[in-house]
Each structure stands twice: as C-alpha cells, then as structure tokens.
Tab-separated table of C-alpha atoms and ligand atoms in Angstrom:
chain	number	residue	atom	x	y	z
A	1	MET	CA	-62.483	102.905	-15.227
A	2	LYS	CA	-65.797	104.076	-16.694
A	3	HIS	CA	-68.272	101.273	-16.884
A	4	LYS	CA	-68.949	100.638	-20.562
A	5	GLY	CA	-71.413	97.813	-20.069
A	6	ALA	CA	-74.016	99.818	-18.171
A	7	LEU	CA	-76.474	100.026	-21.070
A	8	LEU	CA	-76.208	96.394	-22.047
A	9	THR	CA	-79.329	94.322	-21.537
A	10	ARG	CA	-79.930	90.661	-22.284
A	11	LYS	CA	-82.466	91.675	-24.881
A	12	ASN	CA	-80.116	93.897	-26.862
A	13	LEU	CA	-77.318	91.352	-26.564
A	14	MET	CA	-79.408	88.556	-28.029
A	15	GLU	CA	-81.454	90.588	-30.507
A	16	ASN	CA	-80.435	90.229	-34.154
A	17	ASP	CA	-77.544	88.042	-33.032
A	18	HIS	CA	-75.800	91.110	-31.621
A	19	TYR	CA	-73.616	88.847	-29.474
A	20	GLN	CA	-72.209	87.255	-32.629
A	21	GLU	CA	-71.295	90.646	-33.967
A	22	LEU	CA	-69.523	91.576	-30.717
A	23	PHE	CA	-67.650	88.301	-30.780
A	24	ARG	CA	-66.659	88.686	-34.424
A	25	ASP	CA	-65.449	92.260	-33.780
A	26	ALA	CA	-63.379	91.097	-30.839
A	27	PHE	CA	-61.794	88.067	-32.459
A	28	GLY	CA	-61.584	89.105	-36.130
A	29	ALA	CA	-59.770	86.486	-38.159
A	30	GLU	CA	-60.131	83.981	-35.330
A	31	PHE	CA	-63.898	83.884	-35.848
A	32	ARG	CA	-65.039	80.577	-37.325
A	33	GLU	CA	-68.106	80.660	-39.589
A	34	ASP	CA	-68.448	76.897	-39.261
A	35	LEU	CA	-68.668	76.795	-35.457
A	36	PRO	CA	-71.497	77.915	-33.177
A	37	VAL	CA	-71.102	80.856	-30.825
A	38	ASP	CA	-72.294	79.974	-27.329
A	39	VAL	CA	-73.483	82.419	-24.687
A	40	TYR	CA	-73.197	81.874	-20.940
A	41	PHE	CA	-74.368	84.154	-18.146
A	42	SER	CA	-73.141	84.514	-14.611
A	43	PRO	CA	-74.996	86.796	-12.180
A	44	GLY	CA	-73.653	89.348	-9.762
A	45	ARG	CA	-74.994	88.968	-6.264
A	46	VAL	CA	-76.399	91.258	-3.637
A	47	ASN	CA	-76.010	90.371	-0.008
A	48	ILE	CA	-79.220	91.126	1.838
A	49	ILE	CA	-77.725	90.588	5.273
A	50	GLY	CA	-74.880	88.715	6.999
A	51	GLU	CA	-71.877	90.889	6.156
A	52	HIS	CA	-68.276	89.899	6.792
A	53	ILE	CA	-69.314	86.743	8.595
A	54	ASP	CA	-68.902	84.151	5.846
A	55	TYR	CA	-65.254	83.739	6.865
A	56	ASN	CA	-66.350	83.365	10.486
A	57	GLY	CA	-68.678	80.403	10.069
A	58	GLY	CA	-71.784	82.580	9.917
A	59	MET	CA	-75.170	82.474	8.239
A	60	VAL	CA	-75.505	84.753	5.222
A	61	LEU	CA	-78.402	85.723	2.949
A	62	PRO	CA	-77.266	86.681	-0.569
A	63	ALA	CA	-79.260	86.560	-3.808
A	64	ALA	CA	-78.156	86.364	-7.458
A	65	LEU	CA	-78.993	89.334	-9.697
A	66	ASP	CA	-80.160	89.674	-13.294
A	67	ILE	CA	-77.092	91.766	-14.082
A	68	GLY	CA	-73.762	90.028	-14.410
A	69	ILE	CA	-71.137	88.935	-16.891
A	70	TYR	CA	-71.834	87.178	-20.202
A	71	GLY	CA	-69.275	84.824	-21.688
A	72	ILE	CA	-69.542	84.620	-25.471
A	73	ALA	CA	-67.422	81.790	-26.791
A	74	GLN	CA	-66.281	79.560	-29.614
A	75	LYS	CA	-64.377	76.343	-29.089
A	76	ARG	CA	-60.779	75.923	-30.193
A	77	SER	CA	-59.060	72.732	-31.193
A	78	ASP	CA	-55.609	73.513	-29.784
A	79	ALA	CA	-54.665	73.879	-26.087
A	80	THR	CA	-55.145	77.641	-25.926
A	81	LEU	CA	-57.536	79.975	-24.151
A	82	GLN	CA	-57.907	83.455	-25.589
A	83	ILE	CA	-59.867	85.918	-23.507
A	84	LYS	CA	-61.053	89.486	-23.905
A	85	SER	CA	-63.276	91.745	-21.845
A	86	ASN	CA	-65.468	94.662	-22.870
A	87	ILE	CA	-64.492	96.668	-19.799
A	88	PHE	CA	-60.738	96.091	-19.786
A	89	SER	CA	-58.549	96.693	-22.816
A	90	SER	CA	-55.924	94.122	-21.871
A	91	MET	CA	-56.445	90.600	-23.150
A	92	GLY	CA	-54.993	87.208	-22.363
A	93	VAL	CA	-53.695	84.361	-24.460
A	94	LEU	CA	-53.039	81.398	-22.248
A	95	MET	CA	-51.454	78.116	-23.074
A	96	MET	CA	-53.222	75.747	-20.770
A	97	ASP	CA	-50.124	74.475	-19.124
A	98	GLY	CA	-46.789	75.879	-18.097
A	99	PRO	CA	-45.812	79.351	-16.923
A	100	ASP	CA	-48.721	81.165	-18.619
A	101	LEU	CA	-50.933	80.191	-15.711
A	102	GLU	CA	-48.749	81.725	-13.003
A	103	TYR	CA	-50.062	84.803	-11.151
A	104	ARG	CA	-48.609	88.120	-12.280
A	105	LYS	CA	-49.894	91.300	-10.672
A	106	GLU	CA	-49.577	93.270	-13.914
A	107	ASP	CA	-51.938	90.842	-15.652
A	108	GLY	CA	-54.878	92.352	-13.726
A	109	TRP	CA	-58.226	90.755	-14.447
A	110	VAL	CA	-56.662	87.995	-16.557
A	111	ASN	CA	-55.380	86.500	-13.299
A	112	TYR	CA	-58.907	85.397	-12.333
A	113	VAL	CA	-59.188	83.365	-15.535
A	114	LYS	CA	-55.661	82.006	-15.242
A	115	GLY	CA	-56.270	81.075	-11.632
A	116	MET	CA	-59.489	79.190	-12.377
A	117	THR	CA	-57.863	77.368	-15.291
A	118	LYS	CA	-54.884	76.384	-13.194
A	119	TYR	CA	-56.922	75.240	-10.206
A	120	LEU	CA	-59.293	73.146	-12.330
A	121	MET	CA	-56.391	71.580	-14.186
A	122	ASP	CA	-54.742	70.767	-10.862
A	123	GLU	CA	-57.953	68.862	-10.059
A	124	ASP	CA	-57.393	66.874	-13.284
A	125	ARG	CA	-60.569	68.220	-14.787
A	126	GLN	CA	-60.954	68.155	-18.539
A	127	ILE	CA	-61.031	71.689	-19.856
A	128	GLN	CA	-62.399	72.929	-23.160
A	129	PRO	CA	-60.043	75.343	-24.971
A	130	MET	CA	-61.892	78.341	-26.420
A	131	ASN	CA	-61.963	81.996	-27.351
A	132	ILE	CA	-64.050	83.961	-24.874
A	133	LEU	CA	-65.343	87.509	-24.931
A	134	PHE	CA	-66.548	88.630	-21.506
A	135	VAL	CA	-69.269	91.269	-21.739
A	136	SER	CA	-70.511	92.754	-18.524
A	137	ASN	CA	-73.275	94.970	-17.208
A	138	LEU	CA	-72.155	94.500	-13.626
A	139	PRO	CA	-70.098	97.286	-12.063
A	140	ASP	CA	-66.785	95.841	-10.894
A	141	GLY	CA	-65.345	96.638	-7.495
A	142	ALA	CA	-68.815	97.687	-6.324
A	143	GLY	CA	-69.484	95.023	-3.749
A	144	LEU	CA	-71.748	93.082	-6.110
A	145	SER	CA	-69.036	90.456	-6.332
A	146	SER	CA	-67.906	90.738	-9.936
A	147	SER	CA	-64.769	88.761	-9.068
A	148	ALA	CA	-66.785	85.713	-8.002
A	149	THR	CA	-69.066	86.210	-11.017
A	150	LEU	CA	-66.056	86.038	-13.323
A	151	GLU	CA	-64.495	83.092	-11.484
A	152	ILE	CA	-67.637	80.949	-11.565
A	153	LEU	CA	-68.391	81.928	-15.153
A	154	THR	CA	-64.884	80.922	-16.227
A	155	GLY	CA	-65.012	77.606	-14.402
A	156	PHE	CA	-68.496	76.860	-15.652
A	157	MET	CA	-67.608	77.554	-19.278
A	158	LEU	CA	-64.394	75.536	-19.180
A	159	LEU	CA	-66.132	72.512	-17.667
A	160	TYR	CA	-69.600	72.621	-19.220
A	161	GLU	CA	-68.617	70.953	-22.480
A	162	ASN	CA	-67.356	67.862	-20.667
A	163	GLU	CA	-69.451	67.807	-17.509
A	164	GLY	CA	-72.720	69.429	-18.601
A	165	MET	CA	-75.554	68.881	-16.172
A	166	ASN	CA	-73.245	66.827	-13.915
A	167	LEU	CA	-71.167	69.876	-13.142
A	168	ASP	CA	-70.994	70.134	-9.354
A	169	ARG	CA	-71.760	73.779	-8.578
A	170	VAL	CA	-70.897	73.642	-4.900
A	171	ALA	CA	-67.514	72.065	-5.642
A	172	LEU	CA	-66.906	74.739	-8.277
A	173	ALA	CA	-67.693	77.454	-5.705
A	174	GLN	CA	-65.221	75.835	-3.301
A	175	THR	CA	-62.496	75.763	-5.946
A	176	ALA	CA	-63.119	79.409	-6.857
A	177	LYS	CA	-62.997	80.502	-3.219
A	178	LYS	CA	-59.755	78.602	-2.694
A	179	MET	CA	-58.335	80.192	-5.818
A	180	GLU	CA	-59.297	83.717	-4.684
A	181	ASN	CA	-57.754	83.070	-1.242
A	182	GLU	CA	-54.484	81.528	-2.379
A	183	TYR	CA	-53.867	82.757	-5.900
A	184	ILE	CA	-55.415	86.261	-5.868
A	185	GLY	CA	-54.626	86.702	-2.181
A	186	VAL	CA	-58.002	87.868	-0.808
A	187	ASN	CA	-59.110	86.036	2.329
A	188	CYS	CA	-62.792	86.037	1.383
A	189	GLY	CA	-65.349	83.523	2.603
A	190	ILE	CA	-67.417	81.373	0.258
A	191	MET	CA	-70.602	83.456	0.151
A	192	ASP	CA	-70.000	85.191	-3.174
A	193	GLN	CA	-68.986	82.146	-5.168
A	194	PHE	CA	-71.801	80.099	-3.626
A	195	ALA	CA	-74.466	82.718	-4.354
A	196	VAL	CA	-73.337	83.158	-7.951
A	197	ALA	CA	-73.224	79.417	-8.648
A	198	MET	CA	-76.343	78.437	-6.681
A	199	GLY	CA	-78.700	81.434	-7.027
A	200	ARG	CA	-82.370	80.874	-7.772
A	201	GLU	CA	-84.860	83.238	-9.393
A	202	ASN	CA	-86.914	85.192	-6.847
A	203	HIS	CA	-85.198	83.473	-3.922
A	204	ALA	CA	-82.481	84.432	-1.495
A	205	VAL	CA	-79.921	81.788	-0.585
A	206	LEU	CA	-79.656	81.149	3.149
A	207	LEU	CA	-76.180	79.702	3.490
A	208	ASP	CA	-74.667	78.320	6.656
A	209	THR	CA	-70.985	78.765	5.925
A	210	SER	CA	-69.882	76.573	8.846
A	211	VAL	CA	-71.196	73.400	7.239
A	212	LEU	CA	-71.963	74.672	3.732
A	213	SER	CA	-75.642	73.760	3.911
A	214	HIS	CA	-78.198	75.992	2.268
A	215	SER	CA	-81.892	76.571	1.703
A	216	TYR	CA	-83.869	78.922	-0.488
A	217	ILE	CA	-85.984	81.679	1.057
A	218	PRO	CA	-88.712	83.167	-1.165
A	219	PHE	CA	-87.738	86.747	-1.878
A	220	VAL	CA	-91.142	88.261	-1.244
A	221	LEU	CA	-91.163	91.883	-0.155
A	222	GLN	CA	-94.889	92.584	-0.557
A	223	ASN	CA	-95.269	96.308	-1.217
A	224	TYR	CA	-91.550	96.945	-1.088
A	225	SER	CA	-88.621	96.782	-3.480
A	226	LEU	CA	-84.946	96.256	-2.861
A	227	VAL	CA	-83.088	99.225	-4.328
A	228	ILE	CA	-79.362	98.929	-5.000
A	229	ALA	CA	-77.478	102.220	-4.797
A	230	HIS	CA	-74.001	102.274	-6.304
A	231	THR	CA	-72.045	105.112	-4.683
A	232	ASN	CA	-69.557	105.209	-7.552
A	233	LYS	CA	-66.914	105.529	-4.886
A	234	LYS	CA	-64.179	103.116	-5.871
A	235	ARG	CA	-63.036	100.947	-3.046
A	236	GLU	CA	-59.543	101.746	-1.900
A	237	LEU	CA	-57.152	99.577	0.093
A	238	ASN	CA	-59.850	97.007	-0.219
A	239	GLU	CA	-57.751	93.869	-0.248
A	240	SER	CA	-55.465	94.899	2.585
A	241	LYS	CA	-58.395	96.013	4.772
A	242	TYR	CA	-60.247	92.820	3.997
A	243	ASN	CA	-57.290	90.730	5.038
A	244	GLU	CA	-56.807	92.892	8.133
A	245	ARG	CA	-60.377	92.172	9.257
A	246	ALA	CA	-59.958	88.462	8.572
A	247	ARG	CA	-56.800	88.477	10.708
A	248	GLU	CA	-58.488	90.397	13.539
A	249	CYS	CA	-61.270	87.822	13.586
A	250	GLN	CA	-58.742	84.996	13.793
A	251	GLU	CA	-57.051	86.721	16.723
A	252	ALA	CA	-60.370	87.222	18.513
A	253	LEU	CA	-61.251	83.567	17.941
A	254	ALA	CA	-57.876	82.398	19.290
A	255	ILE	CA	-58.399	84.402	22.513
A	256	LEU	CA	-61.888	82.981	22.997
A	257	GLN	CA	-60.727	79.439	22.277
A	258	LYS	CA	-58.368	79.640	25.243
A	259	ASN	CA	-61.447	79.957	27.429
A	260	ILE	CA	-64.343	78.366	25.572
A	261	LYS	CA	-64.619	75.440	23.193
A	262	MET	CA	-65.658	76.783	19.800
A	263	ASP	CA	-64.856	76.352	16.115
A	264	ASN	CA	-66.037	79.654	14.672
A	265	LEU	CA	-66.253	83.218	15.923
A	266	VAL	CA	-70.022	83.425	15.308
A	267	GLU	CA	-70.547	80.912	18.120
A	268	ALA	CA	-69.427	83.436	20.758
A	269	PHE	CA	-72.141	85.171	22.766
A	270	PRO	CA	-71.742	88.932	23.309
A	271	GLU	CA	-71.301	88.361	27.088
A	272	GLN	CA	-68.413	85.963	26.443
A	273	ILE	CA	-66.780	88.485	24.126
A	274	GLU	CA	-67.107	91.221	26.769
A	275	GLU	CA	-65.659	88.902	29.392
A	276	PHE	CA	-62.676	87.430	27.577
A	277	ILE	CA	-61.551	89.962	24.965
A	278	SER	CA	-59.974	93.066	26.476
A	279	ASP	CA	-58.536	94.583	23.282
A	280	PRO	CA	-61.148	97.204	22.262
A	281	ILE	CA	-60.654	96.701	18.516
A	282	LEU	CA	-60.872	92.910	18.606
A	283	ARG	CA	-63.871	93.162	20.911
A	284	LYS	CA	-65.731	95.400	18.455
A	285	ARG	CA	-64.998	93.091	15.546
A	286	ALA	CA	-66.188	90.032	17.446
A	287	LEU	CA	-69.351	91.766	18.647
A	288	HIS	CA	-70.259	92.629	15.081
A	289	VAL	CA	-69.757	89.042	13.978
A	290	SER	CA	-71.822	87.594	16.812
A	291	ARG	CA	-74.758	89.997	16.487
A	292	GLU	CA	-74.775	90.060	12.690
A	293	ASN	CA	-75.272	86.302	12.697
A	294	GLU	CA	-78.283	86.729	15.004
A	295	ARG	CA	-79.671	89.386	12.674
A	296	VAL	CA	-79.533	86.990	9.726
A	297	ILE	CA	-81.564	84.410	11.625
A	298	GLU	CA	-84.085	87.060	12.659
A	299	THR	CA	-84.288	88.510	9.152
A	300	VAL	CA	-85.174	85.118	7.707
A	301	LYS	CA	-87.849	84.664	10.374
A	302	TYR	CA	-89.338	88.084	9.589
A	303	MET	CA	-89.192	87.506	5.837
A	304	THR	CA	-90.958	84.184	6.221
A	305	GLU	CA	-93.612	85.760	8.438
A	306	GLY	CA	-94.039	88.658	6.009
A	307	ASP	CA	-92.941	91.241	8.574
A	308	ILE	CA	-91.088	93.480	6.129
A	309	LEU	CA	-90.872	96.420	8.532
A	310	SER	CA	-88.759	94.305	10.850
A	311	VAL	CA	-86.591	93.145	7.936
A	312	GLY	CA	-85.902	96.821	7.273
A	313	ARG	CA	-84.957	97.371	10.901
A	314	MET	CA	-82.454	94.525	10.698
A	315	LEU	CA	-80.808	96.099	7.630
A	316	THR	CA	-80.358	99.425	9.378
A	317	GLN	CA	-78.943	97.779	12.495
A	318	SER	CA	-76.519	95.848	10.317
A	319	HIS	CA	-75.275	99.103	8.824
A	320	GLU	CA	-74.756	100.695	12.236
A	321	SER	CA	-72.693	97.704	13.255
A	322	LEU	CA	-70.603	97.681	10.063
A	323	LYS	CA	-69.990	101.380	10.518
A	324	ASN	CA	-69.209	101.520	14.239
A	325	LEU	CA	-68.017	98.065	15.251
A	326	TYR	CA	-66.546	96.511	12.125
A	327	GLU	CA	-65.490	99.876	10.628
A	328	VAL	CA	-65.777	98.979	6.956
A	329	SER	CA	-68.218	101.685	5.829
A	330	GLY	CA	-67.056	105.146	4.819
A	331	PHE	CA	-68.261	108.661	4.085
A	332	GLU	CA	-70.031	107.910	0.798
A	333	LEU	CA	-71.756	104.748	2.006
A	334	ASP	CA	-72.861	106.499	5.186
A	335	VAL	CA	-74.286	109.439	3.230
A	336	MET	CA	-76.132	107.039	0.933
A	337	VAL	CA	-77.646	105.150	3.870
A	338	GLU	CA	-78.521	108.309	5.821
A	339	GLU	CA	-80.154	109.939	2.792
A	340	SER	CA	-82.058	106.733	2.073
A	341	LEU	CA	-83.389	106.539	5.628
A	342	GLN	CA	-84.484	110.191	5.424
A	343	HIS	CA	-86.918	109.298	2.651
A	344	GLU	CA	-90.456	108.550	3.718
A	345	GLY	CA	-90.648	105.417	1.556
A	346	CYS	CA	-87.566	103.750	3.035
A	347	ILE	CA	-87.868	101.304	5.929
A	348	GLY	CA	-84.236	100.162	6.177
A	349	ALA	CA	-80.872	100.551	4.485
A	350	ARG	CA	-77.291	99.407	4.776
A	351	MET	CA	-74.011	99.073	2.935
A	352	THR	CA	-73.601	95.721	1.185
A	353	GLY	CA	-70.514	93.743	0.237
A	354	ALA	CA	-67.009	94.278	1.535
A	355	GLY	CA	-67.443	98.021	2.128
A	356	PHE	CA	-65.158	101.091	1.803
A	357	GLY	CA	-67.222	102.167	-1.211
A	358	GLY	CA	-69.364	100.221	-3.637
A	359	CYS	CA	-73.084	99.689	-3.067
A	360	ALA	CA	-75.745	100.220	-0.443
A	361	ILE	CA	-79.203	98.655	-0.433
A	362	ALA	CA	-82.529	100.064	0.725
A	363	LEU	CA	-86.021	98.666	1.209
A	364	VAL	CA	-88.429	101.120	-0.356
A	365	GLU	CA	-92.190	101.191	-0.719
A	366	ASN	CA	-93.047	100.373	-4.331
A	367	TYR	CA	-95.092	103.440	-5.203
A	368	LEU	CA	-92.333	105.717	-3.873
A	369	VAL	CA	-89.382	104.034	-5.597
A	370	ASP	CA	-89.065	106.610	-8.410
A	371	ASP	CA	-89.296	109.499	-5.995
A	372	PHE	CA	-86.794	107.803	-3.709
A	373	MET	CA	-84.269	107.308	-6.480
A	374	GLU	CA	-84.541	110.884	-7.655
A	375	LYS	CA	-84.308	112.505	-4.235
A	376	VAL	CA	-81.627	110.271	-2.777
A	377	SER	CA	-79.507	110.612	-5.940
A	378	GLY	CA	-79.788	114.405	-5.773
A	379	GLU	CA	-78.928	114.696	-2.084
A	380	TYR	CA	-76.093	112.195	-2.385
A	381	GLU	CA	-74.593	114.043	-5.309
A	382	LYS	CA	-74.846	117.351	-3.462
A	383	LYS	CA	-73.011	115.993	-0.442
A	384	THR	CA	-70.340	113.887	-2.128
A	385	GLY	CA	-69.884	115.376	-5.599
A	386	LEU	CA	-70.331	111.876	-7.035
A	387	THR	CA	-73.135	110.770	-9.350
A	388	PRO	CA	-74.645	107.545	-8.011
A	389	HIS	CA	-76.509	104.840	-9.889
A	390	LEU	CA	-79.713	103.517	-8.309
A	391	PHE	CA	-81.763	100.592	-9.599
A	392	VAL	CA	-84.233	97.993	-8.407
A	393	ALA	CA	-82.747	94.545	-7.764
A	394	ARG	CA	-84.185	91.631	-9.707
A	395	ILE	CA	-83.332	88.203	-8.386
A	396	ASP	CA	-82.281	85.662	-10.982
A	397	ASP	CA	-80.825	82.150	-11.353
A	398	GLY	CA	-77.175	81.172	-10.920
A	399	THR	CA	-74.566	80.754	-13.670
A	400	ARG	CA	-75.854	78.990	-16.788
A	401	LYS	CA	-75.606	78.478	-20.506
A	402	LEU	CA	-78.269	80.544	-22.242
A	403	GLU	CA	-80.388	78.551	-24.600
A	404	PHE	CA	-81.806	80.541	-27.419
A	405	SER	CA	-85.338	80.172	-26.133
A	406	GLN	CA	-84.129	82.259	-23.159
A	407	LYS	CA	-83.655	85.328	-25.249
B	1	LIG	P1	-66.075	92.946	-6.543
B	1	LIG	O1	-65.946	91.459	-6.485
B	1	LIG	O2	-66.725	93.524	-5.323
B	1	LIG	O3	-66.733	93.447	-7.787
B	1	LIG	P2	-63.204	92.763	-6.641
B	1	LIG	O4	-62.136	93.776	-6.436
B	1	LIG	O5	-63.194	91.556	-5.783
B	1	LIG	O6	-64.586	93.544	-6.550
B	1	LIG	O7	-63.159	92.259	-8.151
B	1	LIG	C1	-63.117	93.173	-9.214
B	1	LIG	C2	-62.153	92.651	-10.275
B	1	LIG	O8	-62.762	91.545	-11.001
B	1	LIG	C3	-61.818	93.659	-11.339
B	1	LIG	O9	-60.771	94.519	-10.926
B	1	LIG	C4	-61.404	92.753	-12.492
B	1	LIG	O10	-60.086	92.284	-12.302
B	1	LIG	C5	-62.355	91.573	-12.359
B	1	LIG	N1	-63.544	91.781	-13.218
B	1	LIG	C6	-64.781	92.132	-12.833
B	1	LIG	N2	-65.616	92.246	-13.888
B	1	LIG	C7	-64.899	91.943	-14.985
B	1	LIG	C8	-65.178	91.880	-16.399
B	1	LIG	N3	-66.389	92.132	-16.883
B	1	LIG	N4	-64.180	91.554	-17.230
B	1	LIG	C9	-62.952	91.289	-16.746
B	1	LIG	N5	-62.625	91.331	-15.437
B	1	LIG	C10	-63.559	91.653	-14.564
B	2	LIG	MG1	-64.759	90.341	-5.104
C-alpha cells in the first residue's frame, strides 16, 4: 500500500490544531466538543547493529527515531475502543471484553490493537476506553519496527490515564513482545518493543537481551550522519522466514547444549560451533549469531572512543554476515548496500531490521550526504526499477504523550 503519511511532520500535525481536524474528520458525529483531544507519539526504531540476535540472548544497539505513529484520541465513557488508521482503510470497533478481542487474520492491523487490549486486560490492568486515530509517518513493513511502535503506542495510551508516570515501560515492552509472539505469531525478540518504549533523544540503547539490562550510549557520529535507505521492496514471506530462523537457532542451541553448558546461542564461541555443529545451515546461522554479538560489543567500544571509521567497518561486516551466513538479505538490500559503499562519503553500510526488503543504513560524511542520497538513489533505481526513499536518521525519545509545549 502506498504510504500516505510520508509528508506528515510533527509541525504540520500540531499547527493550527490540524490534529483536531483530522480527528474530527475521522470520527464525525462521535467527536465531542466538550472533551479534549490528546496526542501521543510512539517512535519507529533503527537498529544500528546486533541483528537477529535479540531472540538468542544477544546484545543489540537500536535507537528510537523522530518518525513514528501518532495516536490522536478522545476518551469514551462506555467500554468500547474505536480505532482508525490513516494508512489502512479498515477500522475496528472493539468491545473490551468477549469475542471482539480474539485474533482474526482478516482483521489485519486491528489485531495488534486487539492483542494489546486483551493482554493488558488479562493482567487486570485498568484500561481507558477511547476513540483513537492512528496517524503515521513511519513506513510499515520496512524494518523500522512499525508493529512494535503500534503495540507500545496502544498499550501506553490505554494505560496512561490510570498509571501516568508510574507506567512501567519495560513491563509494557515485555507484554507487547509476548503478545506479538503468541497472538500475532511472530517469534521476535524484545529489541523492538524495548527500543520504542525506552528510547532516548540522541542516544542508542545498548540492550542485553539475556538479562534485560540496558544502558544509553551517546549517539555521536562526529562528521558523519546515519542515513536510512528504504528500498521500497516489500518484505515477502517475512513471518515464515523469521520463524524459520528462530527455529534454526533453537536447533543449533540444542546441539551445543548436549556438549557445553549454555543458556543462549550467543554464548557459543565460533570454534565450538565448528566443532559440534555439522549441519552446514545450522552452523552458518550460529556463526552469525556468535560473531554479530561480538560486533555489537566492539561497535560500542569504537563509538565511545570516537573511532567512527571502525564503527563503519562493523556495519559492513554485519551486512556480509546477514547476507552470507544468516541469509536474510536479498537483491534490493544488497544493491542498496553495494551502491552505498561505492560512494566516497560512505564508511559502512548494512541492511537493518528483519531483512528480505525494508531498509538499509549507511554512515556517510556530513558534507557528502546530499550527493550520496542523489547518487545512490539513482543507481539503485537503475538496477532495481524501484524508487527508494533516503533520509537522515534523527534519534528521539521513546513513546510519550505530547504536551502542547512540545509542538
Ligand atoms: P515492521 O514492524 O518491520 O514495520 P511488521 O510486518 O512487523 O513490519 O508490521 C507491520 C504491520 O504493523 C502492518 O502490516 C500493520 O498491520 C501494522 N501497522 C504499522 N503501521 C501502522 C499504522 N500506522 N496504522 C495501523 N497499522 C499499522
Ligand atoms: Mg515488526
């Protein structure tokens, strides 16, 4: 589906109460003059490095973006949730108990909202009924984790009225991950939900997924910028491939555990993998996981030391591994990365997110960013026939209610 939210900015959403107008258009007679319209924002996230290892107990380094999904809402006094989205025509009217909250494939995006509502209610949390219009400037299915953005936004909005500042963001991320695993059926790790809920402006989140501890790493790239390049190649077979990789990792771990004591696949050293895993596919998957975890640790060291050239090298190595060992890249992502690396201003590039389409990232020298975007876009389009979208990443805070001073 064409992305209708691409031109939306926070400024034009908030200016002249434009958000109120959008809400009124969407909800018509349901709009209440006497009640305030609240605006919440939930960021997309970009993963700098540490790909496909958050479900293997690895270290990951995502950061929240300044693009994401807005939730524009008015409270209701009955037990109903009514939801609409600017990028999907279908809408949902949910009674907050009973069969309305069951998963139905044909309900599409509404399932994420139903799932969050159901899971929070199962935790006996007090939920605020409301009408919500979701307005997004985050491409969906692009590896910038729009699903987690929507999940955390939904949970945050439903709970904020009753829990406010006491809302436990880490617990919310855990609930959302559980919901995506069990209810949606994607065996993702917790990185996306954690990054969206816990992001911090101008910082990357270093998350150890084995114990769920985290720290913030200043996102300082000196003379370089992080460019996000959306291939506009829709991911295909994404969920089944994702689950296939998760299963392969479990098999590799089970083989290793017969020989070595370990809890997570990232603990295996490459030599142990070579020694104990004979299946060539499982061996490749495990090698990626083991080395990618090392690369995250090294990347953080280089970032902290200000050695941006080495950070770039880590990104490129990560891509090679995702392409050859983990096999989750694809023609379009490879072209994007190769064309990026061809440019004189680029010191490292890789696919980001689940793969099979979606986005790549590149570290590019500031004064060459415009030239980079123009040339890489042109070459990419020539080779793939697809028009990409390139932009500079800005790192923002996690999910929040927007106060009007934050216009
Ligand atoms: P990713 O998380 O990489 O963006 P997913 O396939 O996991 O990709 O999630 C994309 C899905 O999330 C969409 O198909 C849709 O169901 C839902 N979604 C994303 N953005 C929105 C939005 N603005 N409004 C409604 N649903 C959305
Ligand atoms: Mg997702």
